[in-house]
């Protein structure tokens, strides 16, 4: 058996026994049959789609632009709802429906309070309804806050990656430092001492 074929056999064995949500037998079954194999997968940690703060900030800017252009609040909220994912869109559609029916704005924003992505805007819009402030300004402020939080989160992840990279680099460079830096010095000092005895 040549070195290349041994490496390929080892790689195939590693692929079959690699840890993951699918067992090795189901991987083999999947290789044999062209149809979908029955797999046992781990339960998902998240059933909800991943939250995209940049998309949210863009939607709140879109809401502010629609309101500044003269669109009514219910139509502007409905226009923004089409650009957002599932539960967020459902919450905003509920708000738009209640506003179109003439509900009190404080009550109309109630469905949006239950969704984490729209809760901040809903609280600000309810305050705006009581104080008379423009909802467009509130939406612009919320968009700026969401962008600032997203930028901070990205910066924190980048700093964390720098810290996590230091460990493997240290493990790679430490043996080389010992072999090339420390060992020759120790051997150089030990040789004359060992020759005397």
PDB file of C-alpha atoms in Angstrom:
ATOM      1  CA  UNK A   1       0.000   0.000   0.000  1.00  0.00           C
ATOM      2  CA  UNK A   2       1.492   3.320  -1.014  1.00  0.00           C
ATOM      3  CA  UNK A   3       1.576   6.357   1.210  1.00  0.00           C
ATOM      4  CA  UNK A   4      -1.123   8.122  -0.824  1.00  0.00           C
ATOM      5  CA  UNK A   5      -3.593   5.260  -0.666  1.00  0.00           C
ATOM      6  CA  UNK A   6      -2.970   4.844   3.079  1.00  0.00           C
ATOM      7  CA  UNK A   7      -3.681   8.539   3.544  1.00  0.00           C
ATOM      8  CA  UNK A   8      -6.920   8.256   1.544  1.00  0.00           C
ATOM      9  CA  UNK A   9      -8.072   5.247   3.587  1.00  0.00           C
ATOM     10  CA  UNK A  10      -7.292   7.123   6.821  1.00  0.00           C
ATOM     11  CA  UNK A  11      -9.178  10.181   5.568  1.00  0.00           C
ATOM     12  CA  UNK A  12     -12.211   8.062   4.641  1.00  0.00           C
ATOM     13  CA  UNK A  13     -12.216   6.417   8.076  1.00  0.00           C
ATOM     14  CA  UNK A  14     -11.934   9.808   9.764  1.00  0.00           C
ATOM     15  CA  UNK A  15     -14.870  11.138   7.735  1.00  0.00           C
ATOM     16  CA  UNK A  16     -17.020   8.212   8.808  1.00  0.00           C
ATOM     17  CA  UNK A  17     -16.236   8.457  12.506  1.00  0.00           C
ATOM     18  CA  UNK A  18     -16.030  12.246  12.779  1.00  0.00           C
ATOM     19  CA  UNK A  19     -18.251  13.649  15.527  1.00  0.00           C
ATOM     20  CA  UNK A  20     -21.354  15.408  14.422  1.00  0.00           C
ATOM     21  CA  UNK A  21     -25.115  15.304  14.501  1.00  0.00           C
ATOM     22  CA  UNK A  22     -25.232  12.265  12.196  1.00  0.00           C
ATOM     23  CA  UNK A  23     -24.016   8.802  13.190  1.00  0.00           C
ATOM     24  CA  UNK A  24     -21.432   6.905  11.120  1.00  0.00           C
ATOM     25  CA  UNK A  25     -23.971   4.297   9.985  1.00  0.00           C
ATOM     26  CA  UNK A  26     -26.293   6.912   8.580  1.00  0.00           C
ATOM     27  CA  UNK A  27     -23.355   8.473   6.724  1.00  0.00           C
ATOM     28  CA  UNK A  28     -22.608   5.106   5.118  1.00  0.00           C
ATOM     29  CA  UNK A  29     -26.315   4.646   4.316  1.00  0.00           C
ATOM     30  CA  UNK A  30     -26.362   8.086   2.727  1.00  0.00           C
ATOM     31  CA  UNK A  31     -23.348   7.163   0.595  1.00  0.00           C
ATOM     32  CA  UNK A  32     -25.007   3.942  -0.597  1.00  0.00           C
ATOM     33  CA  UNK A  33     -28.491   5.273  -1.338  1.00  0.00           C
ATOM     34  CA  UNK A  34     -29.137   8.280  -3.559  1.00  0.00           C
ATOM     35  CA  UNK A  35     -32.286   9.273  -1.645  1.00  0.00           C
ATOM     36  CA  UNK A  36     -32.399  11.149   1.650  1.00  0.00           C
ATOM     37  CA  UNK A  37     -31.335   9.005   4.590  1.00  0.00           C
ATOM     38  CA  UNK A  38     -33.114   9.051   7.882  1.00  0.00           C
ATOM     39  CA  UNK A  39     -30.832  10.817  10.282  1.00  0.00           C
ATOM     40  CA  UNK A  40     -31.002  11.547  13.900  1.00  0.00           C
ATOM     41  CA  UNK A  41     -29.993  15.119  14.388  1.00  0.00           C
ATOM     42  CA  UNK A  42     -29.491  17.150  17.483  1.00  0.00           C
ATOM     43  CA  UNK A  43     -32.303  19.436  18.480  1.00  0.00           C
ATOM     44  CA  UNK A  44     -31.774  22.932  17.234  1.00  0.00           C
ATOM     45  CA  UNK A  45     -30.665  25.495  19.724  1.00  0.00           C
ATOM     46  CA  UNK A  46     -32.497  28.223  17.874  1.00  0.00           C
ATOM     47  CA  UNK A  47     -35.783  27.838  16.115  1.00  0.00           C
ATOM     48  CA  UNK A  48     -35.907  31.530  15.308  1.00  0.00           C
ATOM     49  CA  UNK A  49     -33.958  33.021  12.416  1.00  0.00           C
ATOM     50  CA  UNK A  50     -30.759  34.767  13.361  1.00  0.00           C
ATOM     51  CA  UNK A  51     -31.238  38.441  14.139  1.00  0.00           C
ATOM     52  CA  UNK A  52     -29.558  40.853  11.719  1.00  0.00           C
ATOM     53  CA  UNK A  53     -29.106  44.263  13.378  1.00  0.00           C
ATOM     54  CA  UNK A  54     -27.981  45.917  10.154  1.00  0.00           C
ATOM     55  CA  UNK A  55     -31.209  44.850   8.436  1.00  0.00           C
ATOM     56  CA  UNK A  56     -33.224  46.154  11.384  1.00  0.00           C
ATOM     57  CA  UNK A  57     -31.430  49.503  11.319  1.00  0.00           C
ATOM     58  CA  UNK A  58     -32.084  49.788   7.594  1.00  0.00           C
ATOM     59  CA  UNK A  59     -35.754  49.001   8.153  1.00  0.00           C
ATOM     60  CA  UNK A  60     -36.070  51.688  10.828  1.00  0.00           C
ATOM     61  CA  UNK A  61     -34.391  54.180   8.474  1.00  0.00           C
ATOM     62  CA  UNK A  62     -36.859  53.098   5.794  1.00  0.00           C
ATOM     63  CA  UNK A  63     -39.710  53.730   8.232  1.00  0.00           C
ATOM     64  CA  UNK A  64     -38.384  57.221   8.961  1.00  0.00           C
ATOM     65  CA  UNK A  65     -38.034  57.958   5.233  1.00  0.00           C
ATOM     66  CA  UNK A  66     -41.583  56.775   4.532  1.00  0.00           C
ATOM     67  CA  UNK A  67     -42.970  58.953   7.314  1.00  0.00           C
ATOM     68  CA  UNK A  68     -40.976  62.003   6.198  1.00  0.00           C
ATOM     69  CA  UNK A  69     -42.247  61.459   2.649  1.00  0.00           C
ATOM     70  CA  UNK A  70     -45.811  61.799   3.950  1.00  0.00           C
ATOM     71  CA  UNK A  71     -46.951  58.197   4.167  1.00  0.00           C
ATOM     72  CA  UNK A  72     -49.377  57.480   6.984  1.00  0.00           C
ATOM     73  CA  UNK A  73     -48.001  55.568   9.964  1.00  0.00           C
ATOM     74  CA  UNK A  74     -49.942  52.370   9.275  1.00  0.00           C
ATOM     75  CA  UNK A  75     -48.848  52.253   5.613  1.00  0.00           C
ATOM     76  CA  UNK A  76     -45.243  53.035   6.493  1.00  0.00           C
ATOM     77  CA  UNK A  77     -45.166  50.259   9.099  1.00  0.00           C
ATOM     78  CA  UNK A  78     -46.719  47.830   6.620  1.00  0.00           C
ATOM     79  CA  UNK A  79     -44.114  48.781   3.971  1.00  0.00           C
ATOM     80  CA  UNK A  80     -41.289  48.163   6.437  1.00  0.00           C
ATOM     81  CA  UNK A  81     -42.797  44.852   7.576  1.00  0.00           C
ATOM     82  CA  UNK A  82     -42.322  43.360   4.114  1.00  0.00           C
ATOM     83  CA  UNK A  83     -38.554  43.818   4.325  1.00  0.00           C
ATOM     84  CA  UNK A  84     -38.102  42.052   7.666  1.00  0.00           C
ATOM     85  CA  UNK A  85     -38.056  38.325   8.533  1.00  0.00           C
ATOM     86  CA  UNK A  86     -40.990  36.238   9.861  1.00  0.00           C
ATOM     87  CA  UNK A  87     -41.838  37.068  13.485  1.00  0.00           C
ATOM     88  CA  UNK A  88     -40.704  40.679  13.163  1.00  0.00           C
ATOM     89  CA  UNK A  89     -42.847  41.153  10.063  1.00  0.00           C
ATOM     90  CA  UNK A  90     -45.822  39.528  11.816  1.00  0.00           C
ATOM     91  CA  UNK A  91     -45.502  41.878  14.787  1.00  0.00           C
ATOM     92  CA  UNK A  92     -45.282  44.960  12.562  1.00  0.00           C
ATOM     93  CA  UNK A  93     -48.160  43.787  10.391  1.00  0.00           C
ATOM     94  CA  UNK A  94     -50.272  43.458  13.540  1.00  0.00           C
ATOM     95  CA  UNK A  95     -49.325  47.017  14.499  1.00  0.00           C
ATOM     96  CA  UNK A  96     -50.194  48.290  11.012  1.00  0.00           C
ATOM     97  CA  UNK A  97     -53.565  46.522  11.114  1.00  0.00           C
ATOM     98  CA  UNK A  98     -54.428  48.029  14.493  1.00  0.00           C
ATOM     99  CA  UNK A  99     -53.317  51.499  13.401  1.00  0.00           C
ATOM    100  CA  UNK A 100     -55.378  51.209  10.193  1.00  0.00           C
ATOM    101  CA  UNK A 101     -58.435  50.287  12.258  1.00  0.00           C
ATOM    102  CA  UNK A 102     -57.963  53.453  14.319  1.00  0.00           C
ATOM    103  CA  UNK A 103     -56.731  51.926  17.563  1.00  0.00           C
ATOM    104  CA  UNK A 104     -54.999  54.070  20.139  1.00  0.00           C
ATOM    105  CA  UNK A 105     -51.273  54.156  19.189  1.00  0.00           C
ATOM    106  CA  UNK A 106     -50.260  53.044  22.685  1.00  0.00           C
ATOM    107  CA  UNK A 107     -52.454  49.951  22.297  1.00  0.00           C
ATOM    108  CA  UNK A 108     -51.588  49.431  18.635  1.00  0.00           C
ATOM    109  CA  UNK A 109     -47.867  49.019  19.358  1.00  0.00           C
ATOM    110  CA  UNK A 110     -48.576  46.283  21.935  1.00  0.00           C
ATOM    111  CA  UNK A 111     -47.863  43.324  19.540  1.00  0.00           C
ATOM    112  CA  UNK A 112     -44.457  44.802  18.710  1.00  0.00           C
ATOM    113  CA  UNK A 113     -43.464  44.879  22.398  1.00  0.00           C
ATOM    114  CA  UNK A 114     -43.416  41.072  22.501  1.00  0.00           C
ATOM    115  CA  UNK A 115     -40.819  40.784  19.697  1.00  0.00           C
ATOM    116  CA  UNK A 116     -37.266  41.648  20.859  1.00  0.00           C
ATOM    117  CA  UNK A 117     -36.308  43.192  17.509  1.00  0.00           C
ATOM    118  CA  UNK A 118     -39.196  45.660  17.552  1.00  0.00           C
ATOM    119  CA  UNK A 119     -39.565  46.248  21.294  1.00  0.00           C
ATOM    120  CA  UNK A 120     -37.295  49.302  21.375  1.00  0.00           C
ATOM    121  CA  UNK A 121     -39.116  50.958  18.483  1.00  0.00           C
ATOM    122  CA  UNK A 122     -42.494  50.080  20.007  1.00  0.00           C
ATOM    123  CA  UNK A 123     -41.599  51.646  23.357  1.00  0.00           C
ATOM    124  CA  UNK A 124     -40.304  54.776  21.622  1.00  0.00           C
ATOM    125  CA  UNK A 125     -43.367  54.986  19.367  1.00  0.00           C
ATOM    126  CA  UNK A 126     -45.698  54.665  22.374  1.00  0.00           C
ATOM    127  CA  UNK A 127     -43.826  57.489  24.120  1.00  0.00           C
ATOM    128  CA  UNK A 128     -44.025  59.490  20.908  1.00  0.00           C
ATOM    129  CA  UNK A 129     -47.798  58.982  20.737  1.00  0.00           C
ATOM    130  CA  UNK A 130     -48.163  60.361  24.278  1.00  0.00           C
ATOM    131  CA  UNK A 131     -45.761  63.286  23.869  1.00  0.00           C
ATOM    132  CA  UNK A 132     -46.554  64.212  20.275  1.00  0.00           C
ATOM    133  CA  UNK A 133     -42.970  63.828  19.018  1.00  0.00           C
ATOM    134  CA  UNK A 134     -42.471  62.753  15.417  1.00  0.00           C
ATOM    135  CA  UNK A 135     -42.203  58.987  14.971  1.00  0.00           C
ATOM    136  CA  UNK A 136     -39.732  59.526  12.097  1.00  0.00           C
ATOM    137  CA  UNK A 137     -37.216  61.080  14.490  1.00  0.00           C
ATOM    138  CA  UNK A 138     -37.766  58.227  16.922  1.00  0.00           C
ATOM    139  CA  UNK A 139     -37.183  55.647  14.160  1.00  0.00           C
ATOM    140  CA  UNK A 140     -33.971  57.402  13.094  1.00  0.00           C
ATOM    141  CA  UNK A 141     -32.711  57.413  16.683  1.00  0.00           C
ATOM    142  CA  UNK A 142     -33.540  53.727  17.136  1.00  0.00           C
ATOM    143  CA  UNK A 143     -31.730  52.902  13.866  1.00  0.00           C
ATOM    144  CA  UNK A 144     -28.631  54.780  15.043  1.00  0.00           C
ATOM    145  CA  UNK A 145     -28.717  52.960  18.395  1.00  0.00           C
ATOM    146  CA  UNK A 146     -29.058  49.558  16.719  1.00  0.00           C
ATOM    147  CA  UNK A 147     -26.114  50.341  14.412  1.00  0.00           C
ATOM    148  CA  UNK A 148     -23.958  51.489  17.331  1.00  0.00           C
ATOM    149  CA  UNK A 149     -24.725  48.308  19.294  1.00  0.00           C
ATOM    150  CA  UNK A 150     -23.965  46.160  16.256  1.00  0.00           C
ATOM    151  CA  UNK A 151     -20.646  47.946  15.703  1.00  0.00           C
ATOM    152  CA  UNK A 152     -19.725  47.406  19.364  1.00  0.00           C
ATOM    153  CA  UNK A 153     -20.597  43.712  19.104  1.00  0.00           C
ATOM    154  CA  UNK A 154     -18.459  43.314  15.979  1.00  0.00           C
ATOM    155  CA  UNK A 155     -15.558  45.097  17.682  1.00  0.00           C
ATOM    156  CA  UNK A 156     -15.874  42.881  20.765  1.00  0.00           C
ATOM    157  CA  UNK A 157     -15.885  39.734  18.598  1.00  0.00           C
ATOM    158  CA  UNK A 158     -12.764  40.937  16.765  1.00  0.00           C
ATOM    159  CA  UNK A 159     -10.962  41.607  20.054  1.00  0.00           C
ATOM    160  CA  UNK A 160     -11.998  38.189  21.355  1.00  0.00           C
ATOM    161  CA  UNK A 161     -10.646  36.535  18.201  1.00  0.00           C
ATOM    162  CA  UNK A 162      -7.283  38.221  18.772  1.00  0.00           C
ATOM    163  CA  UNK A 163      -7.143  36.816  22.279  1.00  0.00           C
ATOM    164  CA  UNK A 164      -8.185  33.332  21.159  1.00  0.00           C
ATOM    165  CA  UNK A 165      -5.493  33.274  18.460  1.00  0.00           C
ATOM    166  CA  UNK A 166      -2.731  33.937  21.018  1.00  0.00           C
ATOM    167  CA  UNK A 167      -3.083  30.473  22.624  1.00  0.00           C
ATOM    168  CA  UNK A 168      -2.472  28.338  19.517  1.00  0.00           C
ATOM    169  CA  UNK A 169       0.283  30.676  18.368  1.00  0.00           C
ATOM    170  CA  UNK A 170       1.994  30.298  21.725  1.00  0.00           C
ATOM    171  CA  UNK A 171       1.704  26.526  21.515  1.00  0.00           C
ATOM    172  CA  UNK A 172       3.251  26.564  18.049  1.00  0.00           C
ATOM    173  CA  UNK A 173       6.098  28.973  18.804  1.00  0.00           C
ATOM    174  CA  UNK A 174       7.056  27.699  22.254  1.00  0.00           C
ATOM    175  CA  UNK A 175       8.536  24.371  21.058  1.00  0.00           C
ATOM    176  CA  UNK A 176      10.416  26.154  18.295  1.00  0.00           C
ATOM    177  CA  UNK A 177      11.778  28.701  20.769  1.00  0.00           C
ATOM    178  CA  UNK A 178      12.881  25.920  23.098  1.00  0.00           C
ATOM    179  CA  UNK A 179      14.501  23.912  20.285  1.00  0.00           C
ATOM    180  CA  UNK A 180      16.219  26.827  18.553  1.00  0.00           C
ATOM    181  CA  UNK A 181      16.815  29.281  21.374  1.00  0.00           C
ATOM    182  CA  UNK A 182      17.167  27.521  24.698  1.00  0.00           C
ATOM    183  CA  UNK A 183      18.470  24.044  23.743  1.00  0.00           C
ATOM    184  CA  UNK A 184      21.629  25.274  21.886  1.00  0.00           C
ATOM    185  CA  UNK A 185      22.580  27.512  24.812  1.00  0.00           C
ATOM    186  CA  UNK A 186      22.110  24.701  27.331  1.00  0.00           C
ATOM    187  CA  UNK A 187      24.022  22.260  25.121  1.00  0.00           C
ATOM    188  CA  UNK A 188      26.774  24.839  24.600  1.00  0.00           C
ATOM    189  CA  UNK A 189      27.118  25.383  28.359  1.00  0.00           C
ATOM    190  CA  UNK A 190      26.812  21.709  29.256  1.00  0.00           C
ATOM    191  CA  UNK A 191      29.392  20.416  26.752  1.00  0.00           C
ATOM    192  CA  UNK A 192      32.470  21.874  28.480  1.00  0.00           C
ATOM    193  CA  UNK A 193      31.183  20.719  31.883  1.00  0.00           C
ATOM    194  CA  UNK A 194      30.615  17.171  30.653  1.00  0.00           C
ATOM    195  CA  UNK A 195      34.073  17.051  28.965  1.00  0.00           C
ATOM    196  CA  UNK A 196      35.809  17.821  32.286  1.00  0.00           C
ATOM    197  CA  UNK A 197      34.337  14.798  34.016  1.00  0.00           C
TER     198      UNK A 197
END
